[in-house]
Short mmCIF file of C-alpha atoms in Angstrom, two decimals:
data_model
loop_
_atom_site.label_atom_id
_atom_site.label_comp_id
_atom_site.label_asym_id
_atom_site.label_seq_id
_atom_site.Cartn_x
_atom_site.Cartn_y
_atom_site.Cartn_z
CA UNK A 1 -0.78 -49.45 39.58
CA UNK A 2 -3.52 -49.35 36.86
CA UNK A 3 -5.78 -51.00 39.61
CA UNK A 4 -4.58 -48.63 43.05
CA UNK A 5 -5.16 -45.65 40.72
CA UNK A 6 -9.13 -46.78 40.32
CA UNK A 7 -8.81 -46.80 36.26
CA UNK A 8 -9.75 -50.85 35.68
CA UNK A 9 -13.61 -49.88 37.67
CA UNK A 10 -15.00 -48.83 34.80
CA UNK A 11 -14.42 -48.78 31.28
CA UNK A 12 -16.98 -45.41 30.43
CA UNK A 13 -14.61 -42.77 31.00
CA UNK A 14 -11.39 -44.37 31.57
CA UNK A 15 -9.90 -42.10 28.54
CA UNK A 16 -10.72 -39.07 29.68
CA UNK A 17 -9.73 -39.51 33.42
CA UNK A 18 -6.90 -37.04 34.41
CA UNK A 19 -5.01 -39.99 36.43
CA UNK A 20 -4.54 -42.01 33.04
CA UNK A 21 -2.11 -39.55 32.36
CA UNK A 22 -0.17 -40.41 35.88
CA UNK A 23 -0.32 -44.16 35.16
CA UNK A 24 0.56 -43.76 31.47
CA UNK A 25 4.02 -41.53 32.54
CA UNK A 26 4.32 -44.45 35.31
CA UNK A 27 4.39 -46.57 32.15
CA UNK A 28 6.38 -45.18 30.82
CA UNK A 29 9.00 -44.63 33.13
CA UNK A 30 8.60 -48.53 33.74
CA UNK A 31 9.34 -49.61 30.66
CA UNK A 32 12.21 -47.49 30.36
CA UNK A 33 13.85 -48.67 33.44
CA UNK A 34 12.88 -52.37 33.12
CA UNK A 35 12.72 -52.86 29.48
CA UNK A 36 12.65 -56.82 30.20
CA UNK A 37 9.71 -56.39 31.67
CA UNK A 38 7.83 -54.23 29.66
CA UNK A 39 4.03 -53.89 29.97
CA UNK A 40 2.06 -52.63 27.08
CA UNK A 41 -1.16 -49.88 28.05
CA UNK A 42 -3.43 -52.44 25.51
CA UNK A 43 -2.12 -55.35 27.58
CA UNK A 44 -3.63 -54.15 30.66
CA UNK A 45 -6.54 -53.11 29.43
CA UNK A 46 -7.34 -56.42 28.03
CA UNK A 47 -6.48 -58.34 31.53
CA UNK A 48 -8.56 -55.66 33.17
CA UNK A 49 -11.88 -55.04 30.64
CA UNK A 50 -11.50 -58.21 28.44
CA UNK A 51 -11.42 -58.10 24.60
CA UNK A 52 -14.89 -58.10 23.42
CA UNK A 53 -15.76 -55.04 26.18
CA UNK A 54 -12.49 -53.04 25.35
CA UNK A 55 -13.51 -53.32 21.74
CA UNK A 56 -16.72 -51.78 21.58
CA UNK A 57 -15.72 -49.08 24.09
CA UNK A 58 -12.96 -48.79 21.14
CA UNK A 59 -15.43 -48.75 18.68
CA UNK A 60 -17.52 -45.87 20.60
CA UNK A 61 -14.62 -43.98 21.43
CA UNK A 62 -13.64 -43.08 18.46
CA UNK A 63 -16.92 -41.44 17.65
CA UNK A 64 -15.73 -38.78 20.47
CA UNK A 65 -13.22 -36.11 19.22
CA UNK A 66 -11.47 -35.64 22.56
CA UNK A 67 -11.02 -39.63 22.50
CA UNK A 68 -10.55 -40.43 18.88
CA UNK A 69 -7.12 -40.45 18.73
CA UNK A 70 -6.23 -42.78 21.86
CA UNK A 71 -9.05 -44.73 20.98
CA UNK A 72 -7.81 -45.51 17.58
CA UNK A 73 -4.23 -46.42 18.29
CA UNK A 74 -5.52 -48.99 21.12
CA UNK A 75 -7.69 -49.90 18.69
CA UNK A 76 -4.35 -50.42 16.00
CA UNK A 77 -2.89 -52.04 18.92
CA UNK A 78 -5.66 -54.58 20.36
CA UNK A 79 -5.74 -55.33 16.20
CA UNK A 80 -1.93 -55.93 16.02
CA UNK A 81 -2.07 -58.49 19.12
CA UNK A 82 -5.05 -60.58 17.95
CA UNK A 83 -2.75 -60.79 14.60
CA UNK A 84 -0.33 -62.51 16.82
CA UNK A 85 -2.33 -64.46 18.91
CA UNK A 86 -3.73 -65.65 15.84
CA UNK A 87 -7.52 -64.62 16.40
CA UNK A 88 -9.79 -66.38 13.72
CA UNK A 89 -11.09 -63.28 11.41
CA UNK A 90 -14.40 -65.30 12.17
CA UNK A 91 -13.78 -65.29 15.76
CA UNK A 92 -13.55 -61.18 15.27
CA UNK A 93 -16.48 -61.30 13.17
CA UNK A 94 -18.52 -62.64 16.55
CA UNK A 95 -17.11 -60.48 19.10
CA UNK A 96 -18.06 -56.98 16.83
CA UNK A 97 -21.55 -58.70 15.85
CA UNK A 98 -22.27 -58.42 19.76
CA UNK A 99 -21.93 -54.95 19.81
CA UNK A 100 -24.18 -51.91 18.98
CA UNK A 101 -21.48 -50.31 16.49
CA UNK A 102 -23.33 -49.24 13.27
CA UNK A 103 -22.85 -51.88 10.58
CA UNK A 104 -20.36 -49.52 8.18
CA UNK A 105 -18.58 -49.54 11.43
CA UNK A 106 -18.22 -52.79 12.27
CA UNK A 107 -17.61 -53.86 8.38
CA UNK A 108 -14.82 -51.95 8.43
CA UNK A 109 -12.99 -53.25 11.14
CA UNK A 110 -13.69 -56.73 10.34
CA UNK A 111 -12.08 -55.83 7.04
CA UNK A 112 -9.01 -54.46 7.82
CA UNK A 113 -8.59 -57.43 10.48
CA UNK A 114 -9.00 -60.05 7.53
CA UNK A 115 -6.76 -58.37 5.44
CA UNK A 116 -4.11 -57.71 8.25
CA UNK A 117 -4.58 -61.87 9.05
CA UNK A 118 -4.49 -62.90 5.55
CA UNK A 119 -1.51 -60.50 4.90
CA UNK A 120 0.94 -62.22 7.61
CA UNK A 121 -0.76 -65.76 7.65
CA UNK A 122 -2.05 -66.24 3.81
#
């Protein structure tokens, strides 16, 4: 669905595109009626865009008030399944190096992803 609706073409203004709304109720409604099979919205964004992209689109997004918030709870959420998928902080640390996020940025992130590891790994 995420596909037919034209949102996996292009990451640039995938947040602000009046037919995420329609996929994200067809989520929704999904999930709710096949909670087996659930499919998460980060999930298919990282099958569609890949991890390092969807990050710094992340990363950008949140410097946009009208995307901040969605941005920053995909960004929670991409976070909370490299914890358990067991992404090497120092695997992180490459993927946000390859961006163009400002450094204070990019720090920050790669903090709160080594604490988040260490925290539920040691």
């Amino acid at each position: 669905m995420f596909g037919y609706l034209g949102l996996d073409s292009s990451l640039d203004d995938v947040l602000t595109n009046p037919v995420l709304n329609v996929w994200s109720r067809y989520l929704d409604e999904f999930n709710t009626k096949f909670p087996r099979d659930k499919v998460l919205m980060i999930d298919t964004f990282r099958v569609s865009f890949g991890d390092e992209a969807l990050l710094h689109f992340l990363i950008k997004a949140k410097e946009t008030p009208s995307t901040q918030k969605i941005a920053s709870n995909m960004e929670t959420s991409l976070l909370n399944k490299w914890i358990l998928e067991r992404i090497n902080p120092d695997d992180v640390s490459q993927m946000i190096k390859a961006g163009t996020a400002t450094n204070k940025v990019k720090v920050k992130l790669l903090e709160t992803y080594s604490r988040k590891f260490k925290e539920t790994y040691g």
